[in-house]
Amino acid sequence: MYDYDLLVVGSANADLVIGVERRPAAGETVLGSDLAVHPGGKGANQAVAAARLGASTALLARVGDDGHGRLLLDSLRSAGVDTVGVLVGGAPTGVALITVDPSGDNSIVVSPGANGRLTPEDVRAASSLFHASRVVSAQLEIPLETVVAVASSLAPDSRFVLNPSPPRPLPAVLLAACDPLIVNEHEAKVILGDSAIGDDPEDWARILLAKGPRSVVVTLGAEGALVASRDGVSRVASVKVDAVDTTGAGDAFTAALAYRLGTGASLPQAAAYAARVGAAAVTREGAQVSFPTAEEVDAL
């Protein structure tokens, strides 16, 4: 019935990374390392992560008609992502300008570019993709009204997964479609706003669930994750690894969870698998290049 295990709707960026001895102060110029350019963006990251796990994956996104756009398209296709939904033109490809100091701290400036031009009309024009997809995943690096349009474009039996990153308050109609809403500690507190109570993640999960999502997952880094639904709140254990670089680990977790839900796994089962995928991703540097295959996850 479905052509795709997962349709990702979201951002595609070129990450421009420069290492610096220290980040510049206002009005100051510092010398840095050679420029490194990597494919990124939460949407593209999730699509690549799912495809590397063996999911039949498509991406709905927008890139510019430029070198960065071609870099992203090449990366997606080489991972096995169907790019039929990647629109080209309208603005330059989105870019993240990243400086990294020797301690690993970074400063990032994002130019959304074409990501900001992915419109509700683009979503509606891609209705055939939605009806061919078992699960649909989105993030917030594209306009919020576009994500709302995604939630209203689902096939009757498909499932909607949202990672609200970067976080912002969400309308009730969007929260009600989430199954699950996936947040980390920072994202949970932003969405909860004045409803945030204490430092107990179980409380956050219950209050988030009361706001309308059908289910909620709270990721806790090395402490694992929490899964909340009408059946209650349960913990998902982490997988102990030697972390090298956490870049993109959240995207790998979300992609893996969404994919496994589409295979019929329960939410706790999908979250446990996603925790293993996220753990494998942090053992290597980078984002997309660190995402594991299904065989590498099984070897953990």
C-alpha positions as a Python dict, from the first residue, in 0.01 Angstrom:
ca = {
    (1, 'M'): (0, 0, 0),
    (2, 'Y'): (284, 239, 83),
    (3, 'D'): (579, 322, -140),
    (4, 'Y'): (777, 483, 144),
    (5, 'D'): (842, 377, 501),
    (6, 'L'): (917, 740, 586),
    (7, 'L'): (860, 1081, 430),
    (8, 'V'): (1068, 1356, 589),
    (9, 'V'): (957, 1715, 540),
    (10, 'G'): (1217, 1966, 648),
    (11, 'S'): (1539, 2153, 600),
    (12, 'A'): (1848, 2090, 391),
    (13, 'N'): (2153, 2301, 471),
    (14, 'A'): (2518, 2321, 376),
    (15, 'D'): (2725, 2332, 697),
    (16, 'L'): (3030, 2559, 653),
    (17, 'V'): (3271, 2482, 937),
    (18, 'I'): (3588, 2667, 1039),
    (19, 'G'): (3808, 2577, 1335),
    (20, 'V'): (3939, 2876, 1535),
    (21, 'E'): (4174, 2917, 1829),
    (22, 'R'): (3910, 3142, 1984),
    (23, 'R'): (3590, 3294, 1860),
    (24, 'P'): (3620, 3660, 1759),
    (25, 'A'): (3495, 3946, 1973),
    (26, 'A'): (3292, 4229, 1823),
    (27, 'G'): (3493, 4404, 1553),
    (28, 'E'): (3774, 4147, 1567),
    (29, 'T'): (3914, 3929, 1289),
    (30, 'V'): (4075, 3593, 1365),
    (31, 'L'): (4236, 3338, 1137),
    (32, 'G'): (4085, 2992, 1113),
    (33, 'S'): (4136, 2653, 957),
    (34, 'D'): (4051, 2556, 602),
    (35, 'L'): (3680, 2570, 531),
    (36, 'A'): (3501, 2234, 550),
    (37, 'V'): (3162, 2200, 380),
    (38, 'H'): (2926, 1922, 489),
    (39, 'P'): (2567, 1834, 396),
    (40, 'G'): (2332, 1904, 687),
    (41, 'G'): (1996, 2039, 797),
    (42, 'K'): (1763, 1844, 1022),
    (43, 'G'): (1539, 1729, 740),
    (44, 'A'): (1820, 1601, 520),
    (45, 'N'): (1992, 1446, 823),
    (46, 'Q'): (1681, 1250, 919),
    (47, 'A'): (1624, 1129, 565),
    (48, 'V'): (1983, 1007, 530),
    (49, 'A'): (1975, 841, 874),
    (50, 'A'): (1658, 647, 790),
    (51, 'A'): (1780, 545, 446),
    (52, 'R'): (2107, 411, 590),
    (53, 'L'): (1901, 192, 822),
    (54, 'G'): (1725, 42, 520),
    (55, 'A'): (1406, 248, 522),
    (56, 'S'): (1246, 341, 191),
    (57, 'T'): (1273, 716, 239),
    (58, 'A'): (1169, 1033, 57),
    (59, 'L'): (1244, 1397, 139),
    (60, 'L'): (1027, 1702, 74),
    (61, 'A'): (1251, 2007, 96),
    (62, 'R'): (1379, 2303, -102),
    (63, 'V'): (1738, 2385, -204),
    (64, 'G'): (1889, 2652, -424),
    (65, 'D'): (2006, 2607, -780),
    (66, 'D'): (2368, 2631, -670),
    (67, 'G'): (2670, 2427, -566),
    (68, 'H'): (2546, 2373, -213),
    (69, 'G'): (2216, 2243, -345),
    (70, 'R'): (2395, 1997, -571),
    (71, 'L'): (2610, 1883, -277),
    (72, 'L'): (2296, 1805, -79),
    (73, 'L'): (2123, 1626, -366),
    (74, 'D'): (2433, 1412, -426),
    (75, 'S'): (2455, 1323, -56),
    (76, 'L'): (2086, 1230, -36),
    (77, 'R'): (2095, 1016, -348),
    (78, 'S'): (2413, 837, -246),
    (79, 'A'): (2242, 739, 82),
    (80, 'G'): (1944, 601, -109),
    (81, 'V'): (1694, 883, -38),
    (82, 'D'): (1432, 947, -308),
    (83, 'T'): (1472, 1317, -398),
    (84, 'V'): (1161, 1343, -615),
    (85, 'G'): (1021, 1584, -355),
    (86, 'V'): (1328, 1809, -331),
    (87, 'L'): (1238, 2138, -501),
    (88, 'V'): (1513, 2349, -655),
    (89, 'G'): (1523, 2727, -681),
    (90, 'G'): (1353, 3029, -529),
    (91, 'A'): (1645, 3123, -304),
    (92, 'P'): (2003, 3016, -229),
    (93, 'T'): (2046, 2689, -41),
    (94, 'G'): (2028, 2729, 336),
    (95, 'V'): (2367, 2762, 504),
    (96, 'A'): (2493, 2720, 860),
    (97, 'L'): (2811, 2917, 934),
    (98, 'I'): (2989, 2735, 1216),
    (99, 'T'): (3303, 2827, 1408),
    (100, 'V'): (3447, 2568, 1645),
    (101, 'D'): (3712, 2635, 1912),
    (102, 'P'): (3962, 2379, 2046),
    (103, 'S'): (3729, 2283, 2334),
    (104, 'G'): (3456, 2189, 2088),
    (105, 'D'): (3233, 2487, 2169),
    (106, 'N'): (3076, 2636, 1860),
    (107, 'S'): (2897, 2945, 1739),
    (108, 'I'): (2644, 2904, 1460),
    (109, 'V'): (2468, 3151, 1233),
    (110, 'V'): (2201, 3002, 1008),
    (111, 'S'): (2080, 3157, 684),
    (112, 'P'): (1757, 2963, 613),
    (113, 'G'): (1763, 3051, 242),
    (114, 'A'): (1549, 2809, 43),
    (115, 'N'): (1429, 2635, 362),
    (116, 'G'): (1227, 2947, 442),
    (117, 'R'): (1058, 2923, 100),
    (118, 'L'): (912, 2577, 152),
    (119, 'T'): (545, 2673, 163),
    (120, 'P'): (210, 2515, 251),
    (121, 'E'): (138, 2523, -125),
    (122, 'D'): (446, 2306, -182),
    (123, 'V'): (309, 2060, 74),
    (124, 'R'): (-33, 2046, -87),
    (125, 'A'): (124, 1998, -431),
    (126, 'A'): (307, 1691, -296),
    (127, 'S'): (-11, 1512, -183),
    (128, 'S'): (87, 1196, -372),
    (129, 'L'): (400, 1167, -155),
    (130, 'F'): (194, 1189, 163),
    (131, 'H'): (-51, 924, 51),
    (132, 'A'): (240, 695, -40),
    (133, 'S'): (410, 727, 302),
    (134, 'R'): (355, 514, 611),
    (135, 'V'): (509, 769, 851),
    (136, 'V'): (575, 1143, 805),
    (137, 'S'): (839, 1327, 1009),
    (138, 'A'): (901, 1702, 1041),
    (139, 'Q'): (1107, 1956, 1236),
    (140, 'L'): (1096, 2337, 1272),
    (141, 'E'): (1377, 2457, 1045),
    (142, 'I'): (1106, 2534, 788),
    (143, 'P'): (813, 2778, 838),
    (144, 'L'): (568, 2678, 1111),
    (145, 'E'): (269, 2722, 880),
    (146, 'T'): (428, 2469, 645),
    (147, 'V'): (459, 2215, 928),
    (148, 'V'): (93, 2274, 1016),
    (149, 'A'): (7, 2202, 652),
    (150, 'V'): (207, 1878, 676),
    (151, 'A'): (1, 1765, 975),
    (152, 'S'): (-320, 1825, 781),
    (153, 'S'): (-198, 1644, 467),
    (154, 'L'): (-146, 1297, 614),
    (155, 'A'): (-295, 984, 463),
    (156, 'P'): (-575, 839, 682),
    (157, 'D'): (-362, 559, 829),
    (158, 'S'): (-20, 730, 837),
    (159, 'R'): (154, 856, 1149),
    (160, 'F'): (305, 1201, 1219),
    (161, 'V'): (630, 1244, 1414),
    (162, 'L'): (751, 1592, 1513),
    (163, 'N'): (1082, 1703, 1661),
    (164, 'P'): (1016, 2073, 1739),
    (165, 'S'): (1370, 2196, 1685),
    (166, 'P'): (1453, 2480, 1706),
    (167, 'P'): (1180, 2497, 1972),
    (168, 'R'): (891, 2742, 1985),
    (169, 'P'): (535, 2738, 2120),
    (170, 'L'): (316, 2513, 1907),
    (171, 'P'): (-50, 2554, 1806),
    (172, 'A'): (-298, 2304, 1946),
    (173, 'V'): (-383, 2167, 1601),
    (174, 'L'): (-19, 2068, 1548),
    (175, 'L'): (27, 1917, 1894),
    (176, 'A'): (-287, 1706, 1846),
    (177, 'A'): (-138, 1544, 1534),
    (178, 'C'): (190, 1435, 1699),
    (179, 'D'): (235, 1063, 1761),
    (180, 'P'): (489, 1112, 1906),
    (181, 'L'): (619, 1458, 1986),
    (182, 'I'): (996, 1409, 2041),
    (183, 'V'): (1176, 1666, 2259),
    (184, 'N'): (1497, 1702, 2453),
    (185, 'E'): (1513, 1884, 2787),
    (186, 'H'): (1554, 2232, 2635),
    (187, 'E'): (1277, 2180, 2380),
    (188, 'A'): (1042, 2044, 2645),
    (189, 'K'): (1087, 2351, 2865),
    (190, 'V'): (1030, 2594, 2575),
    (191, 'I'): (708, 2421, 2470),
    (192, 'L'): (586, 2387, 2829),
    (193, 'G'): (655, 2754, 2901),
    (194, 'D'): (478, 2853, 3223),
    (195, 'S'): (356, 2494, 3258),
    (196, 'A'): (708, 2368, 3329),
    (197, 'I'): (733, 2224, 3680),
    (198, 'G'): (1057, 2127, 3850),
    (199, 'D'): (1332, 1912, 3706),
    (200, 'D'): (1151, 1578, 3684),
    (201, 'P'): (1139, 1458, 3320),
    (202, 'E'): (844, 1231, 3406),
    (203, 'D'): (645, 1541, 3501),
    (204, 'W'): (744, 1716, 3178),
    (205, 'A'): (628, 1415, 2977),
    (206, 'R'): (290, 1398, 3153),
    (207, 'I'): (225, 1772, 3115),
    (208, 'L'): (328, 1765, 2749),
    (209, 'L'): (94, 1472, 2691),
    (210, 'A'): (-190, 1668, 2850),
    (211, 'K'): (-137, 1944, 2593),
    (212, 'G'): (-268, 1722, 2316),
    (213, 'P'): (-9, 1489, 2155),
    (214, 'R'): (-110, 1125, 2123),
    (215, 'S'): (231, 1029, 2261),
    (216, 'V'): (551, 1198, 2380),
    (217, 'V'): (919, 1098, 2386),
    (218, 'V'): (1167, 1295, 2598),
    (219, 'T'): (1530, 1227, 2510),
    (220, 'L'): (1775, 1248, 2801),
    (221, 'G'): (2115, 1202, 2635),
    (222, 'A'): (2329, 954, 2822),
    (223, 'E'): (2034, 886, 3056),
    (224, 'G'): (1825, 734, 2776),
    (225, 'A'): (1470, 850, 2708),
    (226, 'L'): (1116, 863, 2843),
    (227, 'V'): (810, 737, 2658),
    (228, 'A'): (466, 869, 2752),
    (229, 'S'): (125, 771, 2620),
    (230, 'R'): (-221, 695, 2756),
    (231, 'D'): (-66, 367, 2875),
    (232, 'G'): (163, 554, 3115),
    (233, 'V'): (525, 674, 3133),
    (234, 'S'): (822, 438, 3099),
    (235, 'R'): (1200, 471, 3080),
    (236, 'V'): (1414, 358, 2787),
    (237, 'A'): (1770, 274, 2883),
    (238, 'S'): (2066, 431, 2706),
    (239, 'V'): (2345, 235, 2538),
    (240, 'K'): (2686, 300, 2690),
    (241, 'V'): (2944, 405, 2430),
    (242, 'D'): (3250, 628, 2412),
    (243, 'A'): (3104, 947, 2263),
    (244, 'V'): (3320, 1129, 2009),
    (245, 'D'): (3077, 1380, 1856),
    (246, 'T'): (2707, 1426, 1934),
    (247, 'T'): (2635, 1622, 1614),
    (248, 'G'): (2326, 1484, 1442),
    (249, 'A'): (2255, 1222, 1711),
    (250, 'G'): (1909, 1365, 1778),
    (251, 'D'): (1825, 1350, 1408),
    (252, 'A'): (1941, 988, 1391),
    (253, 'F'): (1726, 903, 1697),
    (254, 'T'): (1413, 1064, 1548),
    (255, 'A'): (1461, 900, 1208),
    (256, 'A'): (1514, 556, 1360),
    (257, 'L'): (1212, 585, 1587),
    (258, 'A'): (985, 703, 1303),
    (259, 'Y'): (1104, 421, 1078),
    (260, 'R'): (1050, 150, 1340),
    (261, 'L'): (702, 276, 1421),
    (262, 'G'): (617, 224, 1055),
    (263, 'T'): (731, -139, 1076),
    (264, 'G'): (476, -205, 1350),
    (265, 'A'): (698, -166, 1655),
    (266, 'S'): (541, -29, 1973),
    (267, 'L'): (657, 314, 2087),
    (268, 'P'): (882, 174, 2365),
    (269, 'Q'): (1032, -77, 2120),
    (270, 'A'): (1092, 195, 1859),
    (271, 'A'): (1249, 425, 2119),
    (272, 'A'): (1480, 149, 2241),
    (273, 'Y'): (1600, 88, 1885),
    (274, 'A'): (1639, 463, 1828),
    (275, 'A'): (1855, 486, 2142),
    (276, 'R'): (2091, 229, 1992),
    (277, 'V'): (2105, 420, 1663),
    (278, 'G'): (2177, 747, 1843),
    (279, 'A'): (2449, 577, 2046),
    (280, 'A'): (2614, 442, 1732),
    (281, 'A'): (2604, 788, 1573),
    (282, 'V'): (2798, 957, 1855),
    (283, 'T'): (3092, 719, 1820),
    (284, 'R'): (3200, 896, 1498),
    (285, 'E'): (3260, 1258, 1403),
    (286, 'G'): (3017, 1454, 1188),
    (287, 'A'): (2646, 1427, 1121),
    (288, 'Q'): (2543, 1238, 808),
    (289, 'V'): (2876, 1055, 778),
    (290, 'S'): (2831, 920, 1132),
    (291, 'F'): (2489, 761, 1078),
    (292, 'P'): (2502, 381, 1115),
    (293, 'T'): (2366, 105, 895),
    (294, 'A'): (2125, -150, 1040),
    (295, 'E'): (2411, -402, 1060),
    (296, 'E'): (2623, -160, 1266),
    (297, 'V'): (2333, -102, 1505),
    (298, 'D'): (2283, -475, 1547),
    (299, 'A'): (2651, -509, 1634),
    (300, 'L'): (2619, -282, 1938),
}
